[in-house]
Amino acid sequence: MGLEHGKISGDRRQYDGGSLHEDSLPRAPKELFEEWLSRAFEEDLRDPNAMVLSTVDGRGAPSSRVVLAKAVDDRGIVFYTNYDSRKANEIEHNRRVALLFHWRELDRVVRIEGRATRVSGEEADAYFYSRPPGSNVGAMVSPQSRVIASREELLGQVNELAARVEAGEAEVVRPDNWGGYLVVPAVVEFWQGRADRLHDRIRYRRDGEDWIIDRLAP
């Protein structure tokens, strides 16, 4: 694949990752999502829990970035971040977000729309203190999404705190402005690549405690 006269060339291929049939679908999307996510881990794909998180700002302008899903349970999907970051500021303004998982090697995509709310301090603590010390020191120092003078200055601050921690002069403590968000799905779409671009698209829409299942045209 490459560029020729500004056009992408060599991008044609057949999709043959599987199929989706209504008669074998679970009533709720969680079971199928966990099945697909587990398959991505089993195939040893790189960062199978990576997802695109999309938010909107106060003017309605969208922004997207890649984050890691750290928990999937009956509530929804949890990720962690700095609460002073751009993504967090936009979530606080508008809690409606979108997630996208793309497992290219499996010809699969999952699109999720829902609302994001903060997890409890206890839940954030449990995850924070399970992380490598270096990651936590970085979280304590980095003013995420803000302009910094240089990488060298940031590394200097990280190394200084790390040295103080090693010397017993400071402790690794979860900052008040660091924690998680739980995304509760309202819409979940499963996209399975099929031959001739006639892909399978199955959408789940929440209806109270139940889910409505639709097939969408590719």
PDB file of N, CA and C in Angstrom, residues 31-66:
ATOM      1  N   GLU A  31     -22.029 -10.411  26.367  1.00  0.00           N
ATOM      2  CA  GLU A  31     -21.487 -11.751  26.112  1.00  0.00           C
ATOM      3  C   GLU A  31     -20.704 -11.805  24.807  1.00  0.00           C
ATOM      4  N   LEU A  32     -21.260 -11.231  23.751  1.00  0.00           N
ATOM      5  CA  LEU A  32     -20.578 -11.240  22.458  1.00  0.00           C
ATOM      6  C   LEU A  32     -19.334 -10.376  22.498  1.00  0.00           C
ATOM      7  N   PHE A  33     -19.412  -9.218  23.164  1.00  0.00           N
ATOM      8  CA  PHE A  33     -18.239  -8.352  23.259  1.00  0.00           C
ATOM      9  C   PHE A  33     -17.106  -9.067  23.993  1.00  0.00           C
ATOM     10  N   GLU A  34     -17.400  -9.710  25.098  1.00  0.00           N
ATOM     11  CA  GLU A  34     -16.364 -10.428  25.842  1.00  0.00           C
ATOM     12  C   GLU A  34     -15.787 -11.571  25.017  1.00  0.00           C
ATOM     13  N   GLU A  35     -16.639 -12.226  24.222  1.00  0.00           N
ATOM     14  CA  GLU A  35     -16.154 -13.300  23.338  1.00  0.00           C
ATOM     15  C   GLU A  35     -15.169 -12.749  22.315  1.00  0.00           C
ATOM     16  N   TRP A  36     -15.516 -11.616  21.707  1.00  0.00           N
ATOM     17  CA  TRP A  36     -14.623 -11.021  20.716  1.00  0.00           C
ATOM     18  C   TRP A  36     -13.339 -10.508  21.357  1.00  0.00           C
ATOM     19  N   LEU A  37     -13.445  -9.873  22.515  1.00  0.00           N
ATOM     20  CA  LEU A  37     -12.254  -9.362  23.191  1.00  0.00           C
ATOM     21  C   LEU A  37     -11.341 -10.509  23.603  1.00  0.00           C
ATOM     22  N   SER A  38     -11.912 -11.582  24.118  1.00  0.00           N
ATOM     23  CA  SER A  38     -11.110 -12.744  24.501  1.00  0.00           C
ATOM     24  C   SER A  38     -10.391 -13.325  23.293  1.00  0.00           C
ATOM     25  N   ARG A  39     -11.080 -13.377  22.163  1.00  0.00           N
ATOM     26  CA  ARG A  39     -10.456 -13.889  20.932  1.00  0.00           C
ATOM     27  C   ARG A  39      -9.270 -13.011  20.532  1.00  0.00           C
ATOM     28  N   ALA A  40      -9.408 -11.709  20.684  1.00  0.00           N
ATOM     29  CA  ALA A  40      -8.303 -10.803  20.352  1.00  0.00           C
ATOM     30  C   ALA A  40      -7.098 -11.071  21.249  1.00  0.00           C
ATOM     31  N   PHE A  41      -7.341 -11.337  22.532  1.00  0.00           N
ATOM     32  CA  PHE A  41      -6.243 -11.680  23.433  1.00  0.00           C
ATOM     33  C   PHE A  41      -5.637 -13.030  23.062  1.00  0.00           C
ATOM     34  N   GLU A  42      -6.482 -14.006  22.730  1.00  0.00           N
ATOM     35  CA  GLU A  42      -5.995 -15.339  22.380  1.00  0.00           C
ATOM     36  C   GLU A  42      -5.123 -15.303  21.128  1.00  0.00           C
ATOM     37  N   GLU A  43      -5.454 -14.410  20.200  1.00  0.00           N
ATOM     38  CA  GLU A  43      -4.677 -14.281  18.978  1.00  0.00           C
ATOM     39  C   GLU A  43      -3.394 -13.487  19.200  1.00  0.00           C
ATOM     40  N   ASP A  44      -3.195 -13.047  20.436  1.00  0.00           N
ATOM     41  CA  ASP A  44      -1.982 -12.309  20.820  1.00  0.00           C
ATOM     42  C   ASP A  44      -1.816 -11.030  20.002  1.00  0.00           C
ATOM     43  N   LEU A  45      -2.945 -10.370  19.736  1.00  0.00           N
ATOM     44  CA  LEU A  45      -2.881  -9.096  19.032  1.00  0.00           C
ATOM     45  C   LEU A  45      -2.255  -8.047  19.944  1.00  0.00           C
ATOM     46  N   ARG A  46      -1.612  -7.076  19.358  1.00  0.00           N
ATOM     47  CA  ARG A  46      -0.969  -6.038  20.153  1.00  0.00           C
ATOM     48  C   ARG A  46      -2.032  -5.090  20.720  1.00  0.00           C
ATOM     49  N   ASP A  47      -2.005  -4.898  22.046  1.00  0.00           N
ATOM     50  CA  ASP A  47      -2.954  -4.019  22.733  1.00  0.00           C
ATOM     51  C   ASP A  47      -4.394  -4.305  22.315  1.00  0.00           C
ATOM     52  N   PRO A  48      -4.883  -5.514  22.527  1.00  0.00           N
ATOM     53  CA  PRO A  48      -6.261  -5.834  22.112  1.00  0.00           C
ATOM     54  C   PRO A  48      -7.320  -5.038  22.865  1.00  0.00           C
ATOM     55  N   ASN A  49      -6.948  -4.478  24.029  1.00  0.00           N
ATOM     56  CA  ASN A  49      -7.899  -3.669  24.801  1.00  0.00           C
ATOM     57  C   ASN A  49      -7.797  -2.189  24.488  1.00  0.00           C
ATOM     58  N   ALA A  50      -7.043  -1.834  23.440  1.00  0.00           N
ATOM     59  CA  ALA A  50      -6.968  -0.431  23.020  1.00  0.00           C
ATOM     60  C   ALA A  50      -8.268  -0.029  22.347  1.00  0.00           C
ATOM     61  N   MET A  51      -8.741   1.185  22.649  1.00  0.00           N
ATOM     62  CA  MET A  51      -9.990   1.660  22.060  1.00  0.00           C
ATOM     63  C   MET A  51      -9.877   3.155  21.792  1.00  0.00           C
ATOM     64  N   VAL A  52     -10.575   3.604  20.776  1.00  0.00           N
ATOM     65  CA  VAL A  52     -10.658   5.034  20.478  1.00  0.00           C
ATOM     66  C   VAL A  52     -11.790   5.622  21.306  1.00  0.00           C
ATOM     67  N   LEU A  53     -11.480   6.638  22.085  1.00  0.00           N
ATOM     68  CA  LEU A  53     -12.476   7.357  22.885  1.00  0.00           C
ATOM     69  C   LEU A  53     -12.740   8.699  22.225  1.00  0.00           C
ATOM     70  N   SER A  54     -14.004   8.971  21.910  1.00  0.00           N
ATOM     71  CA  SER A  54     -14.383  10.241  21.287  1.00  0.00           C
ATOM     72  C   SER A  54     -15.273  11.037  22.229  1.00  0.00           C
ATOM     73  N   THR A  55     -14.966  12.324  22.348  1.00  0.00           N
ATOM     74  CA  THR A  55     -15.723  13.249  23.189  1.00  0.00           C
ATOM     75  C   THR A  55     -15.998  14.516  22.385  1.00  0.00           C
ATOM     76  N   VAL A  56     -16.796  15.415  22.948  1.00  0.00           N
ATOM     77  CA  VAL A  56     -17.036  16.706  22.307  1.00  0.00           C
ATOM     78  C   VAL A  56     -16.819  17.809  23.330  1.00  0.00           C
ATOM     79  N   ASP A  57     -16.371  18.967  22.844  1.00  0.00           N
ATOM     80  CA  ASP A  57     -16.151  20.091  23.750  1.00  0.00           C
ATOM     81  C   ASP A  57     -17.395  20.962  23.840  1.00  0.00           C
ATOM     82  N   GLY A  58     -17.275  22.094  24.507  1.00  0.00           N
ATOM     83  CA  GLY A  58     -18.414  22.971  24.725  1.00  0.00           C
ATOM     84  C   GLY A  58     -18.983  23.569  23.456  1.00  0.00           C
ATOM     85  N   ARG A  59     -18.213  23.565  22.371  1.00  0.00           N
ATOM     86  CA  ARG A  59     -18.696  24.084  21.087  1.00  0.00           C
ATOM     87  C   ARG A  59     -19.247  22.981  20.198  1.00  0.00           C
ATOM     88  N   GLY A  60     -19.196  21.746  20.711  1.00  0.00           N
ATOM     89  CA  GLY A  60     -19.665  20.618  19.915  1.00  0.00           C
ATOM     90  C   GLY A  60     -18.612  20.052  18.998  1.00  0.00           C
ATOM     91  N   ALA A  61     -17.352  20.506  19.137  1.00  0.00           N
ATOM     92  CA  ALA A  61     -16.269  19.994  18.295  1.00  0.00           C
ATOM     93  C   ALA A  61     -15.775  18.658  18.855  1.00  0.00           C
ATOM     94  N   PRO A  62     -15.697  17.619  18.027  1.00  0.00           N
ATOM     95  CA  PRO A  62     -15.281  16.307  18.515  1.00  0.00           C
ATOM     96  C   PRO A  62     -13.764  16.182  18.612  1.00  0.00           C
ATOM     97  N   SER A  63     -13.310  15.271  19.464  1.00  0.00           N
ATOM     98  CA  SER A  63     -11.898  14.914  19.527  1.00  0.00           C
ATOM     99  C   SER A  63     -11.805  13.442  19.913  1.00  0.00           C
ATOM    100  N   SER A  64     -10.772  12.782  19.409  1.00  0.00           N
ATOM    101  CA  SER A  64     -10.599  11.350  19.651  1.00  0.00           C
ATOM    102  C   SER A  64      -9.169  11.064  20.063  1.00  0.00           C
ATOM    103  N   ARG A  65      -9.011   9.987  20.849  1.00  0.00           N
ATOM    104  CA  ARG A  65      -7.693   9.539  21.251  1.00  0.00           C
ATOM    105  C   ARG A  65      -7.796   8.066  21.623  1.00  0.00           C
ATOM    106  N   VAL A  66      -6.652   7.397  21.685  1.00  0.00           N
ATOM    107  CA  VAL A  66      -6.633   5.986  22.034  1.00  0.00           C
ATOM    108  C   VAL A  66      -6.346   5.830  23.524  1.00  0.00           C
TER     109      VAL A  66
END
